[in-house]
Amino acid sequence: MSNPQTGLRYQLLDVFTRDPLEGNPLAVFLDCAELDDDLMQRIARELNLSEIVFVARSPQTDCIARLRIFTPGTEMQFAGHPTIGAAFALWQSGANGTQARSFAFEEHVGRVPVRIDRGEPPMVWLSTPPISKVQDVDRTAAAHALGVDESDLIAALPCEVLSAGNPTLYVPLRDKDAVDRAGPDTAMCQRMQLANDRICMLVFTPTEQGAYTRVFGHSGVGEDPATGSSTGPLAAYMMRHGLVSHADGTAFVSEQGVSMRRRSLLHVRIRGEHGSEGIDVGGHVRAVGRGVLELRG
């Protein structure tokens, strides 16, 4: 049990990878009912990972736990790699009834189902919350905000903000080189009201496997190695604009974090025509360490 008087135990995981020191690092604190909001936020600043997750009991009978997810600067409504990592950590420990391979978490965005497929290592999946379109963004402005030329954008495709709890601007680029050259122009983002904790920017190019992707400004994080909450809406964008099949059972991989030397593989499965039954995002998890955060005076 995590207790600030005796030390807070946590697990360190790399999510969306089979390999240590790749993927997206995550600290998971189990059984954190006694922690208040301010302490959780301060712990997130102390560890300074893109996100950390605190697991507490949920009053909802159809959820095995409540997840509180924090970046160093803010609390998230929903996030993918903490959901995947928390599911893996709880399933490994057998806590909270996770001997089953299908269960659900309570998050601020609502109930989030997860599933663990057999394998060595197992694959952990989440069901993306409902996806909504927030707004269109001018293509020229989006290109300037990301430090690329408008000619680097794929012709005729829009730049759109979609959200499954984490609003994201999707910018389609013509090749990997353009994706690797992209980088936010802070002044331009501020003029577009994108440089805040509410909207991040995802640049991608289609590949034979699915997509090659980078994500900037994820809740105050400069660049994120793997962004599961934005990958479900990426699949919705790609289906809508003919970049991947919209047929039931379609599967592909989004490769992210390469330029950070934190290569992440985010797997996507489409359930139902056009994702009518859901969009699942999954990945492997590698345990890399354990620790105790000492807070006694």
PDB file of C-alpha atoms in Angstrom:
ATOM      1  CA  MET A   1       0.000   0.000   0.000  1.00  0.00           C
ATOM      2  CA  SER A   2       1.227   3.516  -0.808  1.00  0.00           C
ATOM      3  CA  ASN A   3       1.469   5.587   2.367  1.00  0.00           C
ATOM      4  CA  PRO A   4       3.151   9.016   2.473  1.00  0.00           C
ATOM      5  CA  GLN A   5       4.205   8.311   6.080  1.00  0.00           C
ATOM      6  CA  THR A   6       6.133   5.149   5.212  1.00  0.00           C
ATOM      7  CA  GLY A   7       7.186   5.887   1.620  1.00  0.00           C
ATOM      8  CA  LEU A   8       5.361   5.716  -1.679  1.00  0.00           C
ATOM      9  CA  ARG A   9       6.197   2.623  -3.675  1.00  0.00           C
ATOM     10  CA  TYR A  10       6.057   2.770  -7.447  1.00  0.00           C
ATOM     11  CA  GLN A  11       6.880   0.712 -10.507  1.00  0.00           C
ATOM     12  CA  LEU A  12       8.792   2.094 -13.469  1.00  0.00           C
ATOM     13  CA  LEU A  13       7.593   0.801 -16.838  1.00  0.00           C
ATOM     14  CA  ASP A  14       8.413   1.466 -20.472  1.00  0.00           C
ATOM     15  CA  VAL A  15       5.144   1.389 -22.417  1.00  0.00           C
ATOM     16  CA  PHE A  16       4.548   0.606 -26.110  1.00  0.00           C
ATOM     17  CA  THR A  17       7.797  -1.328 -26.401  1.00  0.00           C
ATOM     18  CA  ARG A  18       9.316  -4.736 -25.713  1.00  0.00           C
ATOM     19  CA  ASP A  19      12.735  -3.209 -25.029  1.00  0.00           C
ATOM     20  CA  PRO A  20      14.068  -1.375 -21.959  1.00  0.00           C
ATOM     21  CA  LEU A  21      14.812   2.356 -22.333  1.00  0.00           C
ATOM     22  CA  GLU A  22      12.528   2.676 -25.344  1.00  0.00           C
ATOM     23  CA  GLY A  23       8.812   3.446 -25.502  1.00  0.00           C
ATOM     24  CA  ASN A  24       7.269   5.942 -23.093  1.00  0.00           C
ATOM     25  CA  PRO A  25       8.459   5.763 -19.448  1.00  0.00           C
ATOM     26  CA  LEU A  26       5.805   5.655 -16.754  1.00  0.00           C
ATOM     27  CA  ALA A  27       5.705   5.551 -12.961  1.00  0.00           C
ATOM     28  CA  VAL A  28       2.728   3.634 -11.513  1.00  0.00           C
ATOM     29  CA  PHE A  29       1.737   4.239  -7.872  1.00  0.00           C
ATOM     30  CA  LEU A  30      -0.671   1.572  -6.613  1.00  0.00           C
ATOM     31  CA  ASP A  31      -3.372   1.995  -3.918  1.00  0.00           C
ATOM     32  CA  CYS A  32      -3.185   5.778  -3.580  1.00  0.00           C
ATOM     33  CA  ALA A  33      -6.513   6.613  -1.957  1.00  0.00           C
ATOM     34  CA  GLU A  34      -4.827   8.686   0.785  1.00  0.00           C
ATOM     35  CA  LEU A  35      -3.041  11.099  -1.555  1.00  0.00           C
ATOM     36  CA  ASP A  36      -4.535  14.533  -2.213  1.00  0.00           C
ATOM     37  CA  ASP A  37      -4.501  16.362  -5.543  1.00  0.00           C
ATOM     38  CA  ASP A  38      -1.716  18.780  -4.625  1.00  0.00           C
ATOM     39  CA  LEU A  39       0.624  16.004  -3.461  1.00  0.00           C
ATOM     40  CA  MET A  40       0.028  13.977  -6.622  1.00  0.00           C
ATOM     41  CA  GLN A  41       0.839  17.008  -8.770  1.00  0.00           C
ATOM     42  CA  ARG A  42       4.008  17.729  -6.795  1.00  0.00           C
ATOM     43  CA  ILE A  43       5.128  14.111  -7.141  1.00  0.00           C
ATOM     44  CA  ALA A  44       4.611  14.365 -10.903  1.00  0.00           C
ATOM     45  CA  ARG A  45       6.848  17.450 -10.975  1.00  0.00           C
ATOM     46  CA  GLU A  46       9.453  15.640  -8.872  1.00  0.00           C
ATOM     47  CA  LEU A  47       9.673  12.613 -11.182  1.00  0.00           C
ATOM     48  CA  ASN A  48       9.387  14.790 -14.313  1.00  0.00           C
ATOM     49  CA  LEU A  49       8.160  12.022 -16.634  1.00  0.00           C
ATOM     50  CA  SER A  50       5.714  12.835 -19.416  1.00  0.00           C
ATOM     51  CA  GLU A  51       2.998  11.248 -17.227  1.00  0.00           C
ATOM     52  CA  ILE A  52       2.615   9.264 -14.037  1.00  0.00           C
ATOM     53  CA  VAL A  53      -0.462   7.412 -12.793  1.00  0.00           C
ATOM     54  CA  PHE A  54      -1.962   6.941  -9.332  1.00  0.00           C
ATOM     55  CA  VAL A  55      -4.291   3.979  -8.832  1.00  0.00           C
ATOM     56  CA  ALA A  56      -7.122   4.149  -6.284  1.00  0.00           C
ATOM     57  CA  ARG A  57     -10.329   2.224  -5.657  1.00  0.00           C
ATOM     58  CA  SER A  58     -13.327   3.203  -7.757  1.00  0.00           C
ATOM     59  CA  PRO A  59     -16.866   3.577  -6.395  1.00  0.00           C
ATOM     60  CA  GLN A  60     -18.146   2.345  -9.759  1.00  0.00           C
ATOM     61  CA  THR A  61     -18.929  -1.356  -9.550  1.00  0.00           C
ATOM     62  CA  ASP A  62     -18.032  -1.942 -13.204  1.00  0.00           C
ATOM     63  CA  CYS A  63     -14.523  -0.466 -12.813  1.00  0.00           C
ATOM     64  CA  ILE A  64     -11.702  -2.205 -10.948  1.00  0.00           C
ATOM     65  CA  ALA A  65      -9.865   1.054 -10.153  1.00  0.00           C
ATOM     66  CA  ARG A  66      -9.848   4.792 -10.586  1.00  0.00           C
ATOM     67  CA  LEU A  67      -6.849   6.291 -12.411  1.00  0.00           C
ATOM     68  CA  ARG A  68      -5.491   9.776 -11.712  1.00  0.00           C
ATOM     69  CA  ILE A  69      -2.999  10.762 -14.419  1.00  0.00           C
ATOM     70  CA  PHE A  70      -0.614  13.707 -14.103  1.00  0.00           C
ATOM     71  CA  THR A  71       2.015  15.349 -16.273  1.00  0.00           C
ATOM     72  CA  PRO A  72       4.563  17.607 -14.499  1.00  0.00           C
ATOM     73  CA  GLY A  73       2.178  20.516 -15.063  1.00  0.00           C
ATOM     74  CA  THR A  74      -1.416  19.303 -15.018  1.00  0.00           C
ATOM     75  CA  GLU A  75      -3.886  16.462 -14.499  1.00  0.00           C
ATOM     76  CA  MET A  76      -5.138  14.637 -17.596  1.00  0.00           C
ATOM     77  CA  GLN A  77      -8.693  13.688 -18.457  1.00  0.00           C
ATOM     78  CA  PHE A  78      -7.434  10.545 -20.219  1.00  0.00           C
ATOM     79  CA  ALA A  79      -4.089   9.229 -21.414  1.00  0.00           C
ATOM     80  CA  GLY A  80      -3.085   6.082 -23.235  1.00  0.00           C
ATOM     81  CA  HIS A  81       0.271   4.958 -21.938  1.00  0.00           C
ATOM     82  CA  PRO A  82      -0.721   5.380 -18.242  1.00  0.00           C
ATOM     83  CA  THR A  83      -3.878   3.344 -18.901  1.00  0.00           C
ATOM     84  CA  ILE A  84      -1.906   0.582 -20.630  1.00  0.00           C
ATOM     85  CA  GLY A  85       0.823   0.666 -17.972  1.00  0.00           C
ATOM     86  CA  ALA A  86      -1.583   0.616 -15.022  1.00  0.00           C
ATOM     87  CA  ALA A  87      -3.441  -2.343 -16.537  1.00  0.00           C
ATOM     88  CA  PHE A  88      -0.159  -4.233 -16.937  1.00  0.00           C
ATOM     89  CA  ALA A  89       0.992  -3.427 -13.380  1.00  0.00           C
ATOM     90  CA  LEU A  90      -2.315  -4.460 -11.782  1.00  0.00           C
ATOM     91  CA  TRP A  91      -2.606  -7.599 -13.894  1.00  0.00           C
ATOM     92  CA  GLN A  92       0.946  -8.658 -12.982  1.00  0.00           C
ATOM     93  CA  SER A  93       0.206  -8.183  -9.290  1.00  0.00           C
ATOM     94  CA  GLY A  94      -3.216  -9.838  -9.477  1.00  0.00           C
ATOM     95  CA  ALA A  95      -4.605  -6.907  -7.494  1.00  0.00           C
ATOM     96  CA  ASN A  96      -8.178  -5.586  -7.627  1.00  0.00           C
ATOM     97  CA  GLY A  97      -9.539  -8.625  -9.425  1.00  0.00           C
ATOM     98  CA  THR A  98      -7.271  -8.281 -12.457  1.00  0.00           C
ATOM     99  CA  GLN A  99      -6.709 -12.020 -12.735  1.00  0.00           C
ATOM    100  CA  ALA A 100      -9.315 -11.577 -15.475  1.00  0.00           C
ATOM    101  CA  ARG A 101      -8.024 -10.410 -18.838  1.00  0.00           C
ATOM    102  CA  SER A 102     -10.819  -7.884 -19.476  1.00  0.00           C
ATOM    103  CA  PHE A 103     -11.765  -5.116 -17.069  1.00  0.00           C
ATOM    104  CA  ALA A 104     -12.271  -1.352 -16.996  1.00  0.00           C
ATOM    105  CA  PHE A 105     -10.873   1.758 -15.328  1.00  0.00           C
ATOM    106  CA  GLU A 106     -12.643   4.890 -14.181  1.00  0.00           C
ATOM    107  CA  GLU A 107     -10.958   8.004 -15.590  1.00  0.00           C
ATOM    108  CA  HIS A 108     -12.108  11.617 -15.823  1.00  0.00           C
ATOM    109  CA  VAL A 109     -13.237  10.964 -19.395  1.00  0.00           C
ATOM    110  CA  GLY A 110     -15.415   8.078 -18.190  1.00  0.00           C
ATOM    111  CA  ARG A 111     -15.195   4.292 -18.194  1.00  0.00           C
ATOM    112  CA  VAL A 112     -12.228   2.947 -20.214  1.00  0.00           C
ATOM    113  CA  PRO A 113     -12.291  -0.817 -21.031  1.00  0.00           C
ATOM    114  CA  VAL A 114      -8.969  -2.657 -21.276  1.00  0.00           C
ATOM    115  CA  ARG A 115      -8.018  -6.140 -22.420  1.00  0.00           C
ATOM    116  CA  ILE A 116      -4.869  -8.240 -22.057  1.00  0.00           C
ATOM    117  CA  ASP A 117      -4.070 -10.693 -24.841  1.00  0.00           C
ATOM    118  CA  ARG A 118      -2.039 -13.793 -24.094  1.00  0.00           C
ATOM    119  CA  GLY A 119       1.525 -13.771 -25.343  1.00  0.00           C
ATOM    120  CA  GLU A 120       5.103 -13.400 -24.234  1.00  0.00           C
ATOM    121  CA  PRO A 121       5.073 -10.553 -23.517  1.00  0.00           C
ATOM    122  CA  PRO A 122       1.280  -9.972 -23.384  1.00  0.00           C
ATOM    123  CA  MET A 123      -0.315  -7.243 -25.460  1.00  0.00           C
ATOM    124  CA  VAL A 124      -2.416  -4.722 -23.499  1.00  0.00           C
ATOM    125  CA  TRP A 125      -5.302  -2.949 -25.253  1.00  0.00           C
ATOM    126  CA  LEU A 126      -7.565  -0.027 -24.373  1.00  0.00           C
ATOM    127  CA  SER A 127     -10.801   1.009 -26.051  1.00  0.00           C
ATOM    128  CA  THR A 128     -10.593   4.627 -27.159  1.00  0.00           C
ATOM    129  CA  PRO A 129     -13.269   6.871 -25.583  1.00  0.00           C
ATOM    130  CA  PRO A 130     -15.738   8.582 -27.952  1.00  0.00           C
ATOM    131  CA  ILE A 131     -13.989  10.748 -30.540  1.00  0.00           C
ATOM    132  CA  SER A 132     -15.237  14.197 -31.497  1.00  0.00           C
ATOM    133  CA  LYS A 133     -14.121  16.776 -34.039  1.00  0.00           C
ATOM    134  CA  VAL A 134     -13.279  20.084 -32.364  1.00  0.00           C
ATOM    135  CA  GLN A 135     -12.330  22.354 -35.282  1.00  0.00           C
ATOM    136  CA  ASP A 136     -10.556  22.746 -38.612  1.00  0.00           C
ATOM    137  CA  VAL A 137      -7.244  24.630 -38.712  1.00  0.00           C
ATOM    138  CA  ASP A 138      -5.921  26.568 -41.704  1.00  0.00           C
ATOM    139  CA  ARG A 139      -3.313  24.458 -43.527  1.00  0.00           C
ATOM    140  CA  THR A 140      -0.874  27.336 -44.030  1.00  0.00           C
ATOM    141  CA  ALA A 141      -1.077  28.332 -40.388  1.00  0.00           C
ATOM    142  CA  ALA A 142      -0.610  24.732 -39.263  1.00  0.00           C
ATOM    143  CA  ALA A 143       2.473  24.335 -41.466  1.00  0.00           C
ATOM    144  CA  HIS A 144       4.009  27.537 -40.100  1.00  0.00           C
ATOM    145  CA  ALA A 145       3.220  26.499 -36.532  1.00  0.00           C
ATOM    146  CA  LEU A 146       5.219  23.305 -37.114  1.00  0.00           C
ATOM    147  CA  GLY A 147       8.142  24.872 -38.969  1.00  0.00           C
ATOM    148  CA  VAL A 148       7.449  23.140 -42.292  1.00  0.00           C
ATOM    149  CA  ASP A 149       6.423  24.432 -45.712  1.00  0.00           C
ATOM    150  CA  GLU A 150       2.845  24.112 -46.837  1.00  0.00           C
ATOM    151  CA  SER A 151       4.210  22.013 -49.726  1.00  0.00           C
ATOM    152  CA  ASP A 152       5.263  19.452 -47.086  1.00  0.00           C
ATOM    153  CA  LEU A 153       1.603  18.785 -46.296  1.00  0.00           C
ATOM    154  CA  ILE A 154      -0.256  16.041 -48.169  1.00  0.00           C
ATOM    155  CA  ALA A 155      -2.289  17.794 -50.846  1.00  0.00           C
ATOM    156  CA  ALA A 156      -6.014  18.267 -50.255  1.00  0.00           C
ATOM    157  CA  LEU A 157      -6.053  16.757 -46.767  1.00  0.00           C
ATOM    158  CA  PRO A 158      -7.318  18.981 -43.940  1.00  0.00           C
ATOM    159  CA  CYS A 159      -5.650  19.861 -40.647  1.00  0.00           C
ATOM    160  CA  GLU A 160      -8.161  19.014 -37.930  1.00  0.00           C
ATOM    161  CA  VAL A 161      -8.398  19.037 -34.153  1.00  0.00           C
ATOM    162  CA  LEU A 162      -9.958  15.800 -32.882  1.00  0.00           C
ATOM    163  CA  SER A 163     -10.349  14.661 -29.299  1.00  0.00           C
ATOM    164  CA  ALA A 164     -10.949  11.525 -27.249  1.00  0.00           C
ATOM    165  CA  GLY A 165     -10.237  13.490 -24.069  1.00  0.00           C
ATOM    166  CA  ASN A 166      -6.934  14.996 -25.233  1.00  0.00           C
ATOM    167  CA  PRO A 167      -7.536  17.565 -28.041  1.00  0.00           C
ATOM    168  CA  THR A 168      -4.986  17.035 -30.819  1.00  0.00           C
ATOM    169  CA  LEU A 169      -4.253  18.865 -34.066  1.00  0.00           C
ATOM    170  CA  TYR A 170      -3.596  16.330 -36.862  1.00  0.00           C
ATOM    171  CA  VAL A 171      -1.240  17.489 -39.623  1.00  0.00           C
ATOM    172  CA  PRO A 172      -0.588  15.025 -42.503  1.00  0.00           C
ATOM    173  CA  LEU A 173       2.888  15.328 -44.074  1.00  0.00           C
ATOM    174  CA  ARG A 174       4.149  13.846 -47.331  1.00  0.00           C
ATOM    175  CA  ASP A 175       7.114  11.803 -46.045  1.00  0.00           C
ATOM    176  CA  LYS A 176       9.245  10.843 -43.027  1.00  0.00           C
ATOM    177  CA  ASP A 177      11.775  13.566 -43.776  1.00  0.00           C
ATOM    178  CA  ALA A 178       9.096  16.220 -43.361  1.00  0.00           C
ATOM    179  CA  VAL A 179       7.968  14.629 -40.106  1.00  0.00           C
ATOM    180  CA  ASP A 180      11.550  14.586 -38.806  1.00  0.00           C
ATOM    181  CA  ARG A 181      12.034  18.270 -39.737  1.00  0.00           C
ATOM    182  CA  ALA A 182       8.889  19.420 -37.948  1.00  0.00           C
ATOM    183  CA  GLY A 183       9.179  21.385 -34.738  1.00  0.00           C
ATOM    184  CA  PRO A 184       6.775  23.834 -33.072  1.00  0.00           C
ATOM    185  CA  ASP A 185       7.176  27.565 -33.643  1.00  0.00           C
ATOM    186  CA  THR A 186       6.205  28.838 -30.190  1.00  0.00           C
ATOM    187  CA  ALA A 187       5.208  32.331 -31.321  1.00  0.00           C
ATOM    188  CA  MET A 188       3.026  30.985 -34.129  1.00  0.00           C
ATOM    189  CA  CYS A 189       1.427  28.433 -31.823  1.00  0.00           C
ATOM    190  CA  GLN A 190       0.583  31.186 -29.375  1.00  0.00           C
ATOM    191  CA  ARG A 191      -1.062  33.231 -32.138  1.00  0.00           C
ATOM    192  CA  MET A 192      -3.081  30.144 -33.059  1.00  0.00           C
ATOM    193  CA  GLN A 193      -3.847  29.490 -29.377  1.00  0.00           C
ATOM    194  CA  LEU A 194      -2.212  26.054 -29.637  1.00  0.00           C
ATOM    195  CA  ALA A 195       0.623  26.626 -27.145  1.00  0.00           C
ATOM    196  CA  ASN A 196      -1.310  25.634 -24.064  1.00  0.00           C
ATOM    197  CA  ASP A 197      -2.061  22.600 -21.946  1.00  0.00           C
ATOM    198  CA  ARG A 198      -5.224  21.776 -23.860  1.00  0.00           C
ATOM    199  CA  ILE A 199      -4.108  21.075 -27.443  1.00  0.00           C
ATOM    200  CA  CYS A 200      -1.159  19.066 -28.702  1.00  0.00           C
ATOM    201  CA  MET A 201       0.021  18.658 -32.296  1.00  0.00           C
ATOM    202  CA  LEU A 202       0.453  15.328 -34.081  1.00  0.00           C
ATOM    203  CA  VAL A 203       2.368  15.230 -37.369  1.00  0.00           C
ATOM    204  CA  PHE A 204       2.382  12.005 -39.337  1.00  0.00           C
ATOM    205  CA  THR A 205       2.937  10.428 -42.705  1.00  0.00           C
ATOM    206  CA  PRO A 206       1.294   7.209 -43.934  1.00  0.00           C
ATOM    207  CA  THR A 207       3.563   4.140 -44.192  1.00  0.00           C
ATOM    208  CA  GLU A 208       3.138   0.544 -45.330  1.00  0.00           C
ATOM    209  CA  GLN A 209       2.746  -0.433 -41.651  1.00  0.00           C
ATOM    210  CA  GLY A 210       0.397   2.445 -40.811  1.00  0.00           C
ATOM    211  CA  ALA A 211       1.890   5.774 -39.784  1.00  0.00           C
ATOM    212  CA  TYR A 212       5.157   7.442 -38.770  1.00  0.00           C
ATOM    213  CA  THR A 213       4.313   9.974 -36.090  1.00  0.00           C
ATOM    214  CA  ARG A 214       5.564  12.713 -33.765  1.00  0.00           C
ATOM    215  CA  VAL A 215       3.572  14.550 -31.069  1.00  0.00           C
ATOM    216  CA  PHE A 216       4.419  17.979 -29.637  1.00  0.00           C
ATOM    217  CA  GLY A 217       3.038  20.028 -26.758  1.00  0.00           C
ATOM    218  CA  HIS A 218       1.298  17.114 -25.044  1.00  0.00           C
ATOM    219  CA  SER A 219      -0.017  18.819 -21.873  1.00  0.00           C
ATOM    220  CA  GLY A 220       3.103  20.934 -21.506  1.00  0.00           C
ATOM    221  CA  VAL A 221       5.547  18.186 -22.564  1.00  0.00           C
ATOM    222  CA  GLY A 222       7.816  19.327 -25.413  1.00  0.00           C
ATOM    223  CA  GLU A 223       7.709  16.066 -27.390  1.00  0.00           C
ATOM    224  CA  ASP A 224       6.029  12.849 -26.314  1.00  0.00           C
ATOM    225  CA  PRO A 225       7.515   9.419 -27.113  1.00  0.00           C
ATOM    226  CA  ALA A 226       4.104   7.713 -27.384  1.00  0.00           C
ATOM    227  CA  THR A 227       0.635   9.225 -27.197  1.00  0.00           C
ATOM    228  CA  GLY A 228      -2.048   6.565 -26.945  1.00  0.00           C
ATOM    229  CA  SER A 229      -4.862   9.052 -26.344  1.00  0.00           C
ATOM    230  CA  SER A 230      -4.153  10.679 -29.735  1.00  0.00           C
ATOM    231  CA  THR A 231      -3.694   7.420 -31.657  1.00  0.00           C
ATOM    232  CA  GLY A 232      -7.354   6.373 -31.679  1.00  0.00           C
ATOM    233  CA  PRO A 233      -8.392   9.717 -33.215  1.00  0.00           C
ATOM    234  CA  LEU A 234      -5.449   9.386 -35.645  1.00  0.00           C
ATOM    235  CA  ALA A 235      -7.022   6.126 -36.824  1.00  0.00           C
ATOM    236  CA  ALA A 236     -10.381   7.898 -37.193  1.00  0.00           C
ATOM    237  CA  TYR A 237      -8.728  10.669 -39.241  1.00  0.00           C
ATOM    238  CA  MET A 238      -6.905   8.169 -41.472  1.00  0.00           C
ATOM    239  CA  MET A 239     -10.074   6.145 -42.097  1.00  0.00           C
ATOM    240  CA  ARG A 240     -12.127   9.259 -42.862  1.00  0.00           C
ATOM    241  CA  HIS A 241      -9.624  10.475 -45.450  1.00  0.00           C
ATOM    242  CA  GLY A 242      -8.851   7.156 -47.138  1.00  0.00           C
ATOM    243  CA  LEU A 243      -5.351   6.609 -45.703  1.00  0.00           C
ATOM    244  CA  VAL A 244      -6.227   3.206 -44.182  1.00  0.00           C
ATOM    245  CA  SER A 245      -9.084   0.781 -44.695  1.00  0.00           C
ATOM    246  CA  HIS A 246     -12.221   1.395 -42.658  1.00  0.00           C
ATOM    247  CA  ALA A 247     -13.208  -2.287 -42.730  1.00  0.00           C
ATOM    248  CA  ASP A 248     -13.888  -4.246 -39.553  1.00  0.00           C
ATOM    249  CA  GLY A 249     -10.693  -5.908 -38.353  1.00  0.00           C
ATOM    250  CA  THR A 250      -8.295  -3.423 -39.961  1.00  0.00           C
ATOM    251  CA  ALA A 251      -5.020  -3.315 -38.030  1.00  0.00           C
ATOM    252  CA  PHE A 252      -1.979  -1.077 -38.327  1.00  0.00           C
ATOM    253  CA  VAL A 253       0.918   0.340 -36.321  1.00  0.00           C
ATOM    254  CA  SER A 254       1.820   3.948 -35.485  1.00  0.00           C
ATOM    255  CA  GLU A 255       5.580   4.332 -34.981  1.00  0.00           C
ATOM    256  CA  GLN A 256       6.417   7.254 -32.676  1.00  0.00           C
ATOM    257  CA  GLY A 257       9.363   8.553 -30.643  1.00  0.00           C
ATOM    258  CA  VAL A 258      12.081   7.583 -33.143  1.00  0.00           C
ATOM    259  CA  SER A 259      13.739  11.012 -33.204  1.00  0.00           C
ATOM    260  CA  MET A 260      13.873  10.947 -29.380  1.00  0.00           C
ATOM    261  CA  ARG A 261      15.578   7.527 -29.349  1.00  0.00           C
ATOM    262  CA  ARG A 262      12.467   6.206 -27.565  1.00  0.00           C
ATOM    263  CA  ARG A 263      10.945   4.180 -30.407  1.00  0.00           C
ATOM    264  CA  SER A 264       7.359   3.260 -29.617  1.00  0.00           C
ATOM    265  CA  LEU A 265       4.982   0.959 -31.491  1.00  0.00           C
ATOM    266  CA  LEU A 266       1.298   1.715 -30.962  1.00  0.00           C
ATOM    267  CA  HIS A 267      -0.964  -0.983 -32.403  1.00  0.00           C
ATOM    268  CA  VAL A 268      -4.446  -0.138 -33.668  1.00  0.00           C
ATOM    269  CA  ARG A 269      -7.451  -2.371 -34.332  1.00  0.00           C
ATOM    270  CA  ILE A 270     -10.675  -1.201 -35.966  1.00  0.00           C
ATOM    271  CA  ARG A 271     -13.849  -2.859 -34.664  1.00  0.00           C
ATOM    272  CA  GLY A 272     -16.845  -2.572 -36.936  1.00  0.00           C
ATOM    273  CA  GLU A 273     -17.122  -0.717 -40.242  1.00  0.00           C
ATOM    274  CA  HIS A 274     -15.563   2.752 -39.859  1.00  0.00           C
ATOM    275  CA  GLY A 275     -14.808   1.851 -36.226  1.00  0.00           C
ATOM    276  CA  SER A 276     -18.515   1.750 -35.397  1.00  0.00           C
ATOM    277  CA  GLU A 277     -17.824  -0.730 -32.575  1.00  0.00           C
ATOM    278  CA  GLY A 278     -14.690   0.995 -31.348  1.00  0.00           C
ATOM    279  CA  ILE A 279     -11.029   1.747 -31.992  1.00  0.00           C
ATOM    280  CA  ASP A 280      -8.575  -0.168 -29.823  1.00  0.00           C
ATOM    281  CA  VAL A 281      -5.017   0.979 -29.133  1.00  0.00           C
ATOM    282  CA  GLY A 282      -2.535  -1.512 -27.725  1.00  0.00           C
ATOM    283  CA  GLY A 283       1.079  -2.199 -27.010  1.00  0.00           C
ATOM    284  CA  HIS A 284       3.622  -4.140 -25.041  1.00  0.00           C
ATOM    285  CA  VAL A 285       4.991  -3.075 -21.654  1.00  0.00           C
ATOM    286  CA  ARG A 286       8.467  -3.625 -20.247  1.00  0.00           C
ATOM    287  CA  ALA A 287       9.053  -3.424 -16.476  1.00  0.00           C
ATOM    288  CA  VAL A 288      12.372  -1.691 -15.830  1.00  0.00           C
ATOM    289  CA  GLY A 289      12.448  -0.866 -12.123  1.00  0.00           C
ATOM    290  CA  ARG A 290      10.860  -0.221  -8.740  1.00  0.00           C
ATOM    291  CA  GLY A 291      11.320   2.565  -6.244  1.00  0.00           C
ATOM    292  CA  VAL A 292      10.192   4.187  -3.024  1.00  0.00           C
ATOM    293  CA  LEU A 293       9.558   7.917  -2.814  1.00  0.00           C
ATOM    294  CA  GLU A 294      10.503   9.026   0.712  1.00  0.00           C
ATOM    295  CA  LEU A 295       8.379  11.943   1.947  1.00  0.00           C
ATOM    296  CA  ARG A 296       8.928  11.736   5.704  1.00  0.00           C
ATOM    297  CA  GLY A 297      10.201  14.908   7.380  1.00  0.00           C
TER     298      GLY A 297
END
